[in-house]
Amino acid sequence: MGLDCFWKNSEGQTAKVDREFDVCGGMLSDHGTTSFRGKVYNDLVEQASEISLYQETIDNATCLKISNCLDNFDFDKYNGAWWPLDRKEFEEFKEMFRIHSQLGHSLYGWW
């Protein structure tokens, strides 16, 4: 089952940052500017934070928690069960999560 995650602002509108990230997009999601392919990163997020991206909504407070967990995660311990990530993509994903979270954005999942 696929998962696309969409960043939304506090009014529930599409949240966009003026930065491109080298993260995986999907058929309906882009590469981190407004959305990303959540299925690719769910294992990483669960290992770092014990929180699944497979939720209809992840509020900003939880996004900030995930961001902090990613910042403190030892990437050398990552066990990519579904999708192999390299350190560069991990750093891009962390940065995307940090920027969106600090701007007050939340995540909405679609699968």
PDB file of C-alpha atoms in Angstrom:
ATOM      1  CA  MET A   1       0.000   0.000   0.000  1.00  0.00           C
ATOM      2  CA  GLY A   2       1.359   3.433  -0.905  1.00  0.00           C
ATOM      3  CA  LEU A   3       1.377   6.556   1.171  1.00  0.00           C
ATOM      4  CA  ASP A   4       1.768  10.168   0.100  1.00  0.00           C
ATOM      5  CA  CYS A   5       2.222  12.795   2.820  1.00  0.00           C
ATOM      6  CA  PHE A   6       1.096  16.370   2.212  1.00  0.00           C
ATOM      7  CA  TRP A   7       2.280  19.378   4.224  1.00  0.00           C
ATOM      8  CA  LYS A   8      -0.533  21.732   5.315  1.00  0.00           C
ATOM      9  CA  ASN A   9      -0.467  25.048   7.167  1.00  0.00           C
ATOM     10  CA  SER A  10      -2.564  25.850  10.246  1.00  0.00           C
ATOM     11  CA  GLU A  11      -5.529  26.762   8.012  1.00  0.00           C
ATOM     12  CA  GLY A  12      -5.386  23.351   6.306  1.00  0.00           C
ATOM     13  CA  GLN A  13      -4.078  24.780   3.041  1.00  0.00           C
ATOM     14  CA  THR A  14      -1.155  23.379   1.064  1.00  0.00           C
ATOM     15  CA  ALA A  15       2.075  24.461   2.731  1.00  0.00           C
ATOM     16  CA  LYS A  16       4.962  25.214   0.387  1.00  0.00           C
ATOM     17  CA  VAL A  17       8.569  26.095   1.073  1.00  0.00           C
ATOM     18  CA  ASP A  18      10.853  27.702  -1.473  1.00  0.00           C
ATOM     19  CA  ARG A  19      13.376  24.906  -1.464  1.00  0.00           C
ATOM     20  CA  GLU A  20      13.773  21.708  -3.388  1.00  0.00           C
ATOM     21  CA  PHE A  21      14.787  18.598  -1.496  1.00  0.00           C
ATOM     22  CA  ASP A  22      16.323  15.409  -2.796  1.00  0.00           C
ATOM     23  CA  VAL A  23      13.599  13.170  -1.354  1.00  0.00           C
ATOM     24  CA  CYS A  24      11.327  10.674  -3.073  1.00  0.00           C
ATOM     25  CA  GLY A  25       8.094  11.880  -4.600  1.00  0.00           C
ATOM     26  CA  GLY A  26       5.187   9.840  -5.899  1.00  0.00           C
ATOM     27  CA  MET A  27       2.533   9.976  -8.582  1.00  0.00           C
ATOM     28  CA  LEU A  28       0.601  12.563  -6.566  1.00  0.00           C
ATOM     29  CA  SER A  29       3.356  14.011  -4.382  1.00  0.00           C
ATOM     30  CA  ASP A  30       6.412  16.124  -5.094  1.00  0.00           C
ATOM     31  CA  HIS A  31       9.911  16.018  -3.650  1.00  0.00           C
ATOM     32  CA  GLY A  32       9.383  17.739  -0.301  1.00  0.00           C
ATOM     33  CA  THR A  33       8.352  21.249  -1.332  1.00  0.00           C
ATOM     34  CA  THR A  34       4.692  20.489  -0.517  1.00  0.00           C
ATOM     35  CA  SER A  35       4.632  16.700  -0.145  1.00  0.00           C
ATOM     36  CA  PHE A  36       6.644  13.470  -0.306  1.00  0.00           C
ATOM     37  CA  ARG A  37       6.216   9.724  -0.703  1.00  0.00           C
ATOM     38  CA  GLY A  38       5.630   8.650   2.877  1.00  0.00           C
ATOM     39  CA  LYS A  39       5.872   4.920   2.207  1.00  0.00           C
ATOM     40  CA  VAL A  40       9.568   5.330   1.441  1.00  0.00           C
ATOM     41  CA  TYR A  41      10.303   7.036   4.781  1.00  0.00           C
ATOM     42  CA  ASN A  42       7.901   5.325   7.187  1.00  0.00           C
ATOM     43  CA  ASP A  43      10.495   2.772   8.369  1.00  0.00           C
ATOM     44  CA  LEU A  44      12.968   5.560   9.084  1.00  0.00           C
ATOM     45  CA  VAL A  45      10.436   7.679  10.973  1.00  0.00           C
ATOM     46  CA  GLU A  46       9.229   4.695  13.003  1.00  0.00           C
ATOM     47  CA  GLN A  47      12.799   3.680  13.907  1.00  0.00           C
ATOM     48  CA  ALA A  48      13.724   7.236  14.896  1.00  0.00           C
ATOM     49  CA  SER A  49      10.511   8.256  16.690  1.00  0.00           C
ATOM     50  CA  GLU A  50       8.229   5.232  17.137  1.00  0.00           C
ATOM     51  CA  ILE A  51       5.578   7.210  15.223  1.00  0.00           C
ATOM     52  CA  SER A  52       4.026   5.953  12.001  1.00  0.00           C
ATOM     53  CA  LEU A  53       3.438   8.199   9.009  1.00  0.00           C
ATOM     54  CA  TYR A  54       0.388   6.059   8.216  1.00  0.00           C
ATOM     55  CA  GLN A  55      -2.066   8.463   9.833  1.00  0.00           C
ATOM     56  CA  GLU A  56      -4.687  10.726   8.303  1.00  0.00           C
ATOM     57  CA  THR A  57      -3.298  13.706  10.210  1.00  0.00           C
ATOM     58  CA  ILE A  58      -0.106  14.351  12.145  1.00  0.00           C
ATOM     59  CA  ASP A  59      -0.359  17.644  14.019  1.00  0.00           C
ATOM     60  CA  ASN A  60       2.471  20.148  14.178  1.00  0.00           C
ATOM     61  CA  ALA A  61       3.494  19.245  17.735  1.00  0.00           C
ATOM     62  CA  THR A  62       3.996  15.647  16.644  1.00  0.00           C
ATOM     63  CA  CYS A  63       5.836  16.780  13.496  1.00  0.00           C
ATOM     64  CA  LEU A  64       8.195  18.779  15.720  1.00  0.00           C
ATOM     65  CA  LYS A  65       8.724  15.680  17.877  1.00  0.00           C
ATOM     66  CA  ILE A  66       9.509  13.588  14.779  1.00  0.00           C
ATOM     67  CA  SER A  67      11.914  16.282  13.584  1.00  0.00           C
ATOM     68  CA  ASN A  68      13.744  16.272  16.922  1.00  0.00           C
ATOM     69  CA  CYS A  69      13.932  12.475  16.869  1.00  0.00           C
ATOM     70  CA  LEU A  70      15.345  12.545  13.332  1.00  0.00           C
ATOM     71  CA  ASP A  71      17.952  15.101  14.413  1.00  0.00           C
ATOM     72  CA  ASN A  72      19.049  12.757  17.218  1.00  0.00           C
ATOM     73  CA  PHE A  73      18.817   9.505  15.236  1.00  0.00           C
ATOM     74  CA  ASP A  74      22.022   7.561  14.560  1.00  0.00           C
ATOM     75  CA  PHE A  75      21.672   6.870  10.852  1.00  0.00           C
ATOM     76  CA  ASP A  76      24.224   4.057  11.105  1.00  0.00           C
ATOM     77  CA  LYS A  77      21.551   2.094  13.013  1.00  0.00           C
ATOM     78  CA  TYR A  78      18.932   2.514  10.277  1.00  0.00           C
ATOM     79  CA  ASN A  79      17.538  -0.782   9.089  1.00  0.00           C
ATOM     80  CA  GLY A  80      15.843   0.079   5.819  1.00  0.00           C
ATOM     81  CA  ALA A  81      13.391  -2.765   5.559  1.00  0.00           C
ATOM     82  CA  TRP A  82      11.580  -1.471   2.489  1.00  0.00           C
ATOM     83  CA  TRP A  83      13.666   1.270   0.920  1.00  0.00           C
ATOM     84  CA  PRO A  84      17.432   1.702   1.204  1.00  0.00           C
ATOM     85  CA  LEU A  85      18.412   5.273   2.055  1.00  0.00           C
ATOM     86  CA  ASP A  86      21.848   6.769   1.882  1.00  0.00           C
ATOM     87  CA  ARG A  87      23.121   9.429   4.265  1.00  0.00           C
ATOM     88  CA  LYS A  88      22.582  12.257   1.740  1.00  0.00           C
ATOM     89  CA  GLU A  89      18.894  11.426   1.330  1.00  0.00           C
ATOM     90  CA  PHE A  90      18.547  11.053   5.115  1.00  0.00           C
ATOM     91  CA  GLU A  91      20.004  14.542   5.605  1.00  0.00           C
ATOM     92  CA  GLU A  92      17.666  15.985   2.957  1.00  0.00           C
ATOM     93  CA  PHE A  93      14.653  14.320   4.584  1.00  0.00           C
ATOM     94  CA  LYS A  94      15.687  15.606   8.020  1.00  0.00           C
ATOM     95  CA  GLU A  95      16.079  19.136   6.669  1.00  0.00           C
ATOM     96  CA  MET A  96      12.693  19.016   4.918  1.00  0.00           C
ATOM     97  CA  PHE A  97      11.021  17.795   8.109  1.00  0.00           C
ATOM     98  CA  ARG A  98      12.771  20.446  10.218  1.00  0.00           C
ATOM     99  CA  ILE A  99      11.868  23.371   7.943  1.00  0.00           C
ATOM    100  CA  HIS A 100       8.205  22.417   7.530  1.00  0.00           C
ATOM    101  CA  SER A 101       7.784  21.618  11.229  1.00  0.00           C
ATOM    102  CA  GLN A 102       9.381  24.871  12.382  1.00  0.00           C
ATOM    103  CA  LEU A 103       7.040  26.775  10.072  1.00  0.00           C
ATOM    104  CA  GLY A 104       4.073  25.250  11.903  1.00  0.00           C
ATOM    105  CA  HIS A 105       3.069  22.776   9.197  1.00  0.00           C
ATOM    106  CA  SER A 106       1.262  19.482   9.799  1.00  0.00           C
ATOM    107  CA  LEU A 107       1.101  16.320   7.702  1.00  0.00           C
ATOM    108  CA  TYR A 108      -1.908  14.775   6.004  1.00  0.00           C
ATOM    109  CA  GLY A 109      -1.639  11.230   4.706  1.00  0.00           C
ATOM    110  CA  TRP A 110      -3.311   9.720   1.678  1.00  0.00           C
ATOM    111  CA  TRP A 111      -3.155   6.063   0.747  1.00  0.00           C
TER     112      TRP A 111
END
